[in-house]
N, CA, C and O atoms as a CHARMM CRD file, in Angstrom:
* protein
*
  248
    1    1 MET  N    -20.63600 -19.78800  -9.98500 PROA 1      0.00000
    2    1 MET  CA   -20.54400 -19.76100  -8.49400 PROA 1      0.00000
    3    1 MET  C    -19.43100 -18.74400  -8.06500 PROA 1      0.00000
    4    1 MET  O    -18.39900 -18.62700  -8.72600 PROA 1      0.00000
    5    2 LEU  N    -19.73500 -17.84300  -6.67200 PROA 2      0.00000
    6    2 LEU  CA   -18.29200 -17.22500  -6.26200 PROA 2      0.00000
    7    2 LEU  C    -17.26800 -17.35900  -5.78300 PROA 2      0.00000
    8    2 LEU  O    -17.20000 -18.45600  -5.22700 PROA 2      0.00000
    9    3 PRO  N    -16.02600 -16.55200  -5.66900 PROA 3      0.00000
   10    3 PRO  CA   -15.03600 -17.72400  -4.85300 PROA 3      0.00000
   11    3 PRO  C    -15.02700 -16.66300  -2.92200 PROA 3      0.00000
   12    3 PRO  O    -15.16200 -15.46400  -2.68000 PROA 3      0.00000
   13    4 LYS  N    -14.82900 -17.73000  -2.10700 PROA 4      0.00000
   14    4 LYS  CA   -14.63300 -17.34400  -0.93600 PROA 4      0.00000
   15    4 LYS  C    -13.72600 -16.23800  -1.07500 PROA 4      0.00000
   16    4 LYS  O    -12.72600 -16.03500  -1.76300 PROA 4      0.00000
   17    5 ARG  N    -14.51900 -15.43500  -0.02500 PROA 5      0.00000
   18    5 ARG  CA   -14.13800 -13.83000   0.31200 PROA 5      0.00000
   19    5 ARG  C    -12.79600 -13.84800   1.28500 PROA 5      0.00000
   20    5 ARG  O    -12.70100 -14.38000   2.39100 PROA 5      0.00000
   21    6 ASP  N    -11.60900 -12.98300   0.41900 PROA 6      0.00000
   22    6 ASP  CA   -10.58700 -13.32700   1.20000 PROA 6      0.00000
   23    6 ASP  C    -10.48200 -12.13500   2.55700 PROA 6      0.00000
   24    6 ASP  O    -10.68400 -10.94300   2.32700 PROA 6      0.00000
   25    7 THR  N    -10.26100 -12.46200   3.47300 PROA 7      0.00000
   26    7 THR  CA   -10.79400 -12.24600   5.14700 PROA 7      0.00000
   27    7 THR  C     -8.94200 -12.33300   5.62000 PROA 7      0.00000
   28    7 THR  O     -8.58000 -13.23400   6.37700 PROA 7      0.00000
   29    8 SER  N     -7.99500 -11.38000   5.11200 PROA 8      0.00000
   30    8 SER  CA    -6.46400 -11.96100   5.00600 PROA 8      0.00000
   31    8 SER  C     -6.21600 -11.13200   5.86800 PROA 8      0.00000
   32    8 SER  O     -6.54100 -10.02200   5.44800 PROA 8      0.00000
   33    9 THR  N     -5.62200 -11.07100   7.31000 PROA 9      0.00000
   34    9 THR  CA    -5.93200  -9.78800   8.26500 PROA 9      0.00000
   35    9 THR  C     -4.54700  -8.43600   8.18200 PROA 9      0.00000
   36    9 THR  O     -4.47600  -7.27600   8.58900 PROA 9      0.00000
   37   10 ILE  N     -3.30600  -9.66500   7.18400 PROA 10     0.00000
   38   10 ILE  CA    -2.48800  -8.83900   6.98900 PROA 10     0.00000
   39   10 ILE  C     -2.03400  -7.98500   6.48100 PROA 10     0.00000
   40   10 ILE  O     -1.38400  -6.99800   6.82800 PROA 10     0.00000
   41   11 GLY  N     -2.72200  -8.74000   4.79200 PROA 11     0.00000
   42   11 GLY  CA    -3.22900  -7.82100   4.16400 PROA 11     0.00000
   43   11 GLY  C     -4.44100  -6.09600   4.27200 PROA 11     0.00000
   44   11 GLY  O     -4.46600  -5.12900   3.51100 PROA 11     0.00000
   45   12 THR  N     -5.14600  -6.34400   5.36300 PROA 12     0.00000
   46   12 THR  CA    -5.89100  -5.72000   5.99200 PROA 12     0.00000
   47   12 THR  C     -5.13500  -4.38000   6.33600 PROA 12     0.00000
   48   12 THR  O     -5.32000  -3.21400   5.98900 PROA 12     0.00000
   49   13 ILE  N     -4.41600  -4.85800   6.97200 PROA 13     0.00000
   50   13 ILE  CA    -3.52600  -4.51500   8.25400 PROA 13     0.00000
   51   13 ILE  C     -2.32600  -2.79300   7.56000 PROA 13     0.00000
   52   13 ILE  O     -2.18400  -1.58700   7.76000 PROA 13     0.00000
   53   14 LEU  N     -1.63400  -4.27700   6.46400 PROA 14     0.00000
   54   14 LEU  CA    -1.05700  -3.66100   5.38300 PROA 14     0.00000
   55   14 LEU  C     -1.85100  -2.47300   4.78800 PROA 14     0.00000
   56   14 LEU  O     -1.46000  -1.42100   5.29300 PROA 14     0.00000
   57   15 GLY  N     -2.35100  -2.38400   4.32800 PROA 15     0.00000
   58   15 GLY  CA    -3.86700  -1.34900   3.46500 PROA 15     0.00000
   59   15 GLY  C     -3.96400  -0.39400   4.56400 PROA 15     0.00000
   60   15 GLY  O     -3.21700   0.56200   4.35800 PROA 15     0.00000
   61   16 LEU  N     -4.36500  -0.34000   5.24100 PROA 16     0.00000
   62   16 LEU  CA    -4.68300   0.34900   6.40900 PROA 16     0.00000
   63   16 LEU  C     -3.66300   1.16400   7.13200 PROA 16     0.00000
   64   16 LEU  O     -3.97300   2.14400   7.80900 PROA 16     0.00000
   65   17 ILE  N     -2.41900   0.73100   6.97000 PROA 17     0.00000
   66   17 ILE  CA    -0.96000   1.22800   7.34500 PROA 17     0.00000
   67   17 ILE  C     -0.91800   2.80400   5.78200 PROA 17     0.00000
   68   17 ILE  O     -0.98800   4.03100   5.85300 PROA 17     0.00000
   69   18 VAL  N     -0.78900   1.93600   4.74400 PROA 18     0.00000
   70   18 VAL  CA    -0.54100   2.61300   3.98000 PROA 18     0.00000
   71   18 VAL  C     -1.50800   3.79600   3.74700 PROA 18     0.00000
   72   18 VAL  O     -1.19600   4.98700   3.74500 PROA 18     0.00000
   73   19 VAL  N     -2.58000   3.33300   3.57700 PROA 19     0.00000
   74   19 VAL  CA    -3.21200   4.69100   4.10100 PROA 19     0.00000
   75   19 VAL  C     -3.88400   5.81800   5.07700 PROA 19     0.00000
   76   19 VAL  O     -4.62000   6.80500   5.06100 PROA 19     0.00000
   77   20 VAL  N     -3.12300   4.98900   5.92900 PROA 20     0.00000
   78   20 VAL  CA    -2.92200   6.35700   7.25000 PROA 20     0.00000
   79   20 VAL  C     -1.94500   7.27900   6.80100 PROA 20     0.00000
   80   20 VAL  O     -2.06500   8.50300   6.75000 PROA 20     0.00000
   81   21 ILE  N     -0.49700   6.25800   6.32400 PROA 21     0.00000
   82   21 ILE  CA     0.87600   7.26500   5.82600 PROA 21     0.00000
   83   21 ILE  C      0.28400   8.15400   4.40400 PROA 21     0.00000
   84   21 ILE  O      0.93200   9.18900   4.24700 PROA 21     0.00000
   85   22 ALA  N     -0.52300   8.00000   3.63100 PROA 22     0.00000
   86   22 ALA  CA    -0.57300   8.41400   2.75800 PROA 22     0.00000
   87   22 ALA  C     -1.42900   9.48400   2.99500 PROA 22     0.00000
   88   22 ALA  O     -1.12900  10.46000   2.30600 PROA 22     0.00000
   89   23 VAL  N     -2.25600   9.62800   3.62200 PROA 23     0.00000
   90   23 VAL  CA    -3.61300  11.00700   3.89800 PROA 23     0.00000
   91   23 VAL  C     -2.47800  11.78600   4.77200 PROA 23     0.00000
   92   23 VAL  O     -2.27900  12.93000   4.36200 PROA 23     0.00000
   93   24 GLY  N     -1.65300  11.36900   5.95800 PROA 24     0.00000
   94   24 GLY  CA    -1.29000  11.76300   6.58800 PROA 24     0.00000
   95   24 GLY  C      0.16800  12.79800   5.83800 PROA 24     0.00000
   96   24 GLY  O      0.27200  14.02300   5.89100 PROA 24     0.00000
   97   25 GLY  N      1.17700  11.77400   5.15800 PROA 25     0.00000
   98   25 GLY  CA     1.65300  12.52400   4.38100 PROA 25     0.00000
   99   25 GLY  C      0.66700  13.85000   3.43000 PROA 25     0.00000
  100   25 GLY  O      1.19000  14.91400   3.10000 PROA 25     0.00000
  101   26 SER  N     -0.42200  13.58600   3.19600 PROA 26     0.00000
  102   26 SER  CA    -0.52200  14.55300   2.09700 PROA 26     0.00000
  103   26 SER  C     -1.01100  15.75000   2.33000 PROA 26     0.00000
  104   26 SER  O     -1.17800  16.74900   1.62900 PROA 26     0.00000
  105   27 VAL  N     -1.33400  15.33100   4.08000 PROA 27     0.00000
  106   27 VAL  CA    -2.42700  16.84300   4.88700 PROA 27     0.00000
  107   27 VAL  C     -1.11100  17.48000   5.97700 PROA 27     0.00000
  108   27 VAL  O     -0.94600  18.62500   6.39700 PROA 27     0.00000
  109   28 LEU  N     -0.23400  16.11600   6.22600 PROA 28     0.00000
  110   28 LEU  CA     1.41600  17.23500   7.60800 PROA 28     0.00000
  111   28 LEU  C      2.25200  17.61500   6.77400 PROA 28     0.00000
  112   28 LEU  O      2.81400  18.69800   6.94100 PROA 28     0.00000
  113   29 PHE  N      2.60500  16.60200   5.38800 PROA 29     0.00000
  114   29 PHE  CA     3.61200  17.21100   5.20700 PROA 29     0.00000
  115   29 PHE  C      3.85700  17.93500   3.30800 PROA 29     0.00000
  116   29 PHE  O      4.88600  18.27300   2.72200 PROA 29     0.00000
  117   30 ASP  N      2.30600  17.92400   2.83100 PROA 30     0.00000
  118   30 ASP  CA     2.58600  17.77000   1.44000 PROA 30     0.00000
  119   30 ASP  C      3.05400  17.51200   0.27400 PROA 30     0.00000
  120   30 ASP  O      3.47100  18.06000  -0.74600 PROA 30     0.00000
  121   31 TRP  N      2.82600  16.34000   0.81400 PROA 31     0.00000
  122   31 TRP  CA     3.10100  15.07200  -0.62600 PROA 31     0.00000
  123   31 TRP  C      2.15100  15.91400  -1.86600 PROA 31     0.00000
  124   31 TRP  O      1.17600  16.66000  -1.95800 PROA 31     0.00000
  125   32 GLU  N      3.06800  15.29800  -2.62900 PROA 32     0.00000
  126   32 GLU  CA     2.47600  15.16600  -4.31500 PROA 32     0.00000
  127   32 GLU  C      2.29200  13.75100  -4.66300 PROA 32     0.00000
  128   32 GLU  O      3.35400  13.13800  -4.77800 PROA 32     0.00000
  129   33 TRP  N      1.46800  13.23000  -4.81500 PROA 33     0.00000
  130   33 TRP  CA     1.36000  11.82900  -4.99700 PROA 33     0.00000
  131   33 TRP  C      2.48300  11.76400  -6.64600 PROA 33     0.00000
  132   33 TRP  O      3.45500  11.00800  -6.64400 PROA 33     0.00000
  133   34 GLY  N      2.25500  12.38200  -7.54500 PROA 34     0.00000
  134   34 GLY  CA     2.84300  12.91400  -9.02500 PROA 34     0.00000
  135   34 GLY  C      4.44400  13.03300  -8.96100 PROA 34     0.00000
  136   34 GLY  O      5.18400  12.53200  -9.80800 PROA 34     0.00000
  137   35 ALA  N      4.91400  13.81800  -7.75900 PROA 35     0.00000
  138   35 ALA  CA     5.81400  14.69300  -7.70400 PROA 35     0.00000
  139   35 ALA  C      7.00300  13.91500  -7.72200 PROA 35     0.00000
  140   35 ALA  O      7.51400  14.02500  -6.60800 PROA 35     0.00000
  141   36 PHE  N      7.92100  12.93100  -8.70300 PROA 36     0.00000
  142   36 PHE  CA     8.84500  11.68200  -7.75500 PROA 36     0.00000
  143   36 PHE  C      9.87300  12.11200  -7.92900 PROA 36     0.00000
  144   36 PHE  O     10.76200  11.49200  -7.34600 PROA 36     0.00000
  145   37 PRO  N     10.37700  13.47400  -8.86500 PROA 37     0.00000
  146   37 PRO  CA    12.03200  14.02700  -8.23500 PROA 37     0.00000
  147   37 PRO  C     12.49300  15.19500  -6.98300 PROA 37     0.00000
  148   37 PRO  O     13.59700  15.53200  -6.55400 PROA 37     0.00000
  149   38 ASN  N     10.85500  15.68400  -6.58400 PROA 38     0.00000
  150   38 ASN  CA    10.68300  16.45700  -5.73600 PROA 38     0.00000
  151   38 ASN  C     10.70900  15.99000  -4.15700 PROA 38     0.00000
  152   38 ASN  O     11.27500  16.60500  -3.25300 PROA 38     0.00000
  153   39 GLN  N      9.96700  14.75800  -4.03000 PROA 39     0.00000
  154   39 GLN  CA     9.28900  13.74500  -3.03600 PROA 39     0.00000
  155   39 GLN  C      9.18700  12.55600  -3.53900 PROA 39     0.00000
  156   39 GLN  O      8.18000  12.23700  -4.17000 PROA 39     0.00000
  157   40 PRO  N     10.27600  11.65600  -3.32800 PROA 40     0.00000
  158   40 PRO  CA    10.55500  10.21000  -3.42000 PROA 40     0.00000
  159   40 PRO  C      9.83700   9.45700  -2.40400 PROA 40     0.00000
  160   40 PRO  O      9.63400   8.26400  -2.62800 PROA 40     0.00000
  161   41 VAL  N      9.43400   9.96100  -1.35200 PROA 41     0.00000
  162   41 VAL  CA     9.06800   8.99600  -0.09000 PROA 41     0.00000
  163   41 VAL  C      8.28900   8.32600  -0.72800 PROA 41     0.00000
  164   41 VAL  O      8.43000   7.12000  -0.93100 PROA 41     0.00000
  165   42 PRO  N      6.69100   9.52000  -1.42200 PROA 42     0.00000
  166   42 PRO  CA     5.75900   8.23900  -1.14000 PROA 42     0.00000
  167   42 PRO  C      5.71800   7.61800  -2.31000 PROA 42     0.00000
  168   42 PRO  O      4.73300   6.93000  -2.57800 PROA 42     0.00000
  169   43 LEU  N      6.82300   7.75400  -3.25300 PROA 43     0.00000
  170   43 LEU  CA     6.72100   6.46400  -4.10900 PROA 43     0.00000
  171   43 LEU  C      7.58400   5.18500  -3.77400 PROA 43     0.00000
  172   43 LEU  O      7.62300   4.14800  -4.43600 PROA 43     0.00000
  173   44 ALA  N      8.25000   5.46300  -2.64300 PROA 44     0.00000
  174   44 ALA  CA     8.98200   4.34100  -2.05100 PROA 44     0.00000
  175   44 ALA  C      8.28200   3.55200  -1.95500 PROA 44     0.00000
  176   44 ALA  O      8.35100   2.52100  -2.62600 PROA 44     0.00000
  177   45 ILE  N      6.70000   3.97500  -0.42200 PROA 45     0.00000
  178   45 ILE  CA     6.13000   4.01700   0.23300 PROA 45     0.00000
  179   45 ILE  C      4.92100   2.94600  -0.70400 PROA 45     0.00000
  180   45 ILE  O      4.48800   1.84300  -0.37000 PROA 45     0.00000
  181   46 GLY  N      4.59200   3.81700  -2.04200 PROA 46     0.00000
  182   46 GLY  CA     3.74000   2.93100  -2.69100 PROA 46     0.00000
  183   46 GLY  C      4.62100   2.12400  -3.08600 PROA 46     0.00000
  184   46 GLY  O      3.87700   1.14300  -3.11700 PROA 46     0.00000
  185   47 ALA  N      5.85000   1.62500  -3.50000 PROA 47     0.00000
  186   47 ALA  CA     6.31800   0.28500  -4.35900 PROA 47     0.00000
  187   47 ALA  C      6.78200  -0.54000  -2.99900 PROA 47     0.00000
  188   47 ALA  O      7.15100  -1.67300  -3.30500 PROA 47     0.00000
  189   48 ILE  N      6.82100  -0.41100  -2.31200 PROA 48     0.00000
  190   48 ILE  CA     7.08200  -0.70700  -0.79900 PROA 48     0.00000
  191   48 ILE  C      5.99200  -1.91700  -0.74500 PROA 48     0.00000
  192   48 ILE  O      6.17000  -3.12500  -0.58700 PROA 48     0.00000
  193   49 ALA  N      4.14100  -0.74100  -1.03600 PROA 49     0.00000
  194   49 ALA  CA     2.94000  -1.94300  -0.75500 PROA 49     0.00000
  195   49 ALA  C      2.89700  -2.61000  -1.78800 PROA 49     0.00000
  196   49 ALA  O      2.64600  -3.81200  -1.69800 PROA 49     0.00000
  197   50 ALA  N      3.17500  -1.89200  -3.29000 PROA 50     0.00000
  198   50 ALA  CA     3.37000  -3.25000  -4.05700 PROA 50     0.00000
  199   50 ALA  C      2.71500  -4.55300  -4.01600 PROA 50     0.00000
  200   50 ALA  O      1.72900  -5.29000  -4.00500 PROA 50     0.00000
  201   51 ILE  N      4.83500  -4.14300  -3.99500 PROA 51     0.00000
  202   51 ILE  CA     5.37900  -5.38900  -3.19600 PROA 51     0.00000
  203   51 ILE  C      5.24000  -6.37600  -2.73800 PROA 51     0.00000
  204   51 ILE  O      5.40400  -7.52600  -3.14600 PROA 51     0.00000
  205   52 ALA  N      4.66100  -5.61200  -1.10900 PROA 52     0.00000
  206   52 ALA  CA     4.20800  -5.99600  -0.11900 PROA 52     0.00000
  207   52 ALA  C      2.56400  -7.25200  -0.68300 PROA 52     0.00000
  208   52 ALA  O      2.20300  -8.32500  -0.20000 PROA 52     0.00000
  209   53 ALA  N      2.11700  -6.60900  -1.58400 PROA 53     0.00000
  210   53 ALA  CA     0.83200  -7.10200  -1.84100 PROA 53     0.00000
  211   53 ALA  C      0.92700  -8.03100  -2.80400 PROA 53     0.00000
  212   53 ALA  O      0.13300  -8.97100  -2.82600 PROA 53     0.00000
  213   54 VAL  N      1.89800  -7.89700  -3.71600 PROA 54     0.00000
  214   54 VAL  CA     2.44000  -8.82500  -5.05500 PROA 54     0.00000
  215   54 VAL  C      2.52200 -10.10300  -3.92600 PROA 54     0.00000
  216   54 VAL  O      1.69900 -11.01000  -3.80400 PROA 54     0.00000
  217   55 LEU  N      3.88500  -9.87400  -3.06900 PROA 55     0.00000
  218   55 LEU  CA     4.24100 -10.99200  -1.82800 PROA 55     0.00000
  219   55 LEU  C      3.23200 -11.98000  -1.12400 PROA 55     0.00000
  220   55 LEU  O      3.25300 -13.20900  -1.05800 PROA 55     0.00000
  221   56 ILE  N      2.18700 -10.89200  -0.52900 PROA 56     0.00000
  222   56 ILE  CA     1.20100 -11.51800   0.01100 PROA 56     0.00000
  223   56 ILE  C      0.25900 -12.68900  -1.30300 PROA 56     0.00000
  224   56 ILE  O      0.04400 -13.90000  -1.25900 PROA 56     0.00000
  225   57 THR  N     -0.15900 -11.48400  -2.51100 PROA 57     0.00000
  226   57 THR  CA    -1.20100 -12.59900  -3.28600 PROA 57     0.00000
  227   57 THR  C      0.01900 -14.25700  -3.77200 PROA 57     0.00000
  228   57 THR  O     -0.38400 -15.40900  -3.61000 PROA 57     0.00000
  229   58 ILE  N      0.86100 -14.05300  -4.10800 PROA 58     0.00000
  230   58 ILE  CA     1.37500 -15.36000  -4.53200 PROA 58     0.00000
  231   58 ILE  C      1.86100 -16.58600  -2.88000 PROA 58     0.00000
  232   58 ILE  O      2.22200 -17.76100  -2.79900 PROA 58     0.00000
  233   59 ARG  N      1.68800 -15.85900  -2.20000 PROA 59     0.00000
  234   59 ARG  CA     2.30200 -16.58400  -1.08300 PROA 59     0.00000
  235   59 ARG  C      0.98600 -17.46600  -0.79800 PROA 59     0.00000
  236   59 ARG  O      0.79400 -18.65800  -0.56100 PROA 59     0.00000
  237   60 ARG  N      0.13600 -16.28500  -0.93600 PROA 60     0.00000
  238   60 ARG  CA    -1.86100 -17.66100  -0.61800 PROA 60     0.00000
  239   60 ARG  C     -2.04500 -18.18200  -1.73100 PROA 60     0.00000
  240   60 ARG  O     -2.73900 -19.18500  -1.89700 PROA 60     0.00000
  241   61 ASN  N     -1.12700 -17.24000  -3.11200 PROA 61     0.00000
  242   61 ASN  CA    -1.66900 -18.82900  -4.04100 PROA 61     0.00000
  243   61 ASN  C     -0.93200 -20.05600  -3.92800 PROA 61     0.00000
  244   61 ASN  O     -1.06700 -20.78900  -4.90800 PROA 61     0.00000
  245   62 THR  N     -0.44800 -20.33900  -3.32900 PROA 62     0.00000
  246   62 THR  CA     1.14000 -21.04800  -3.44600 PROA 62     0.00000
  247   62 THR  C      0.88800 -22.51000  -2.48900 PROA 62     0.00000
  248   62 THR  O      1.81100 -23.30800  -2.32700 PROA 62     0.00000
């Protein structure tokens, strides 16, 4: 039996915001996602998104 599909609005919105920031940063600011010493902003955005995803997952499973 398949589990019920997740329809989290906050997760979807958070994901869309991260995608827009990632694409916009790459196009407008020439961010490179593997260049931490020179460009810490992409890493910070990714870390914040990952932490938010973990917190949302924990909150939903408790």
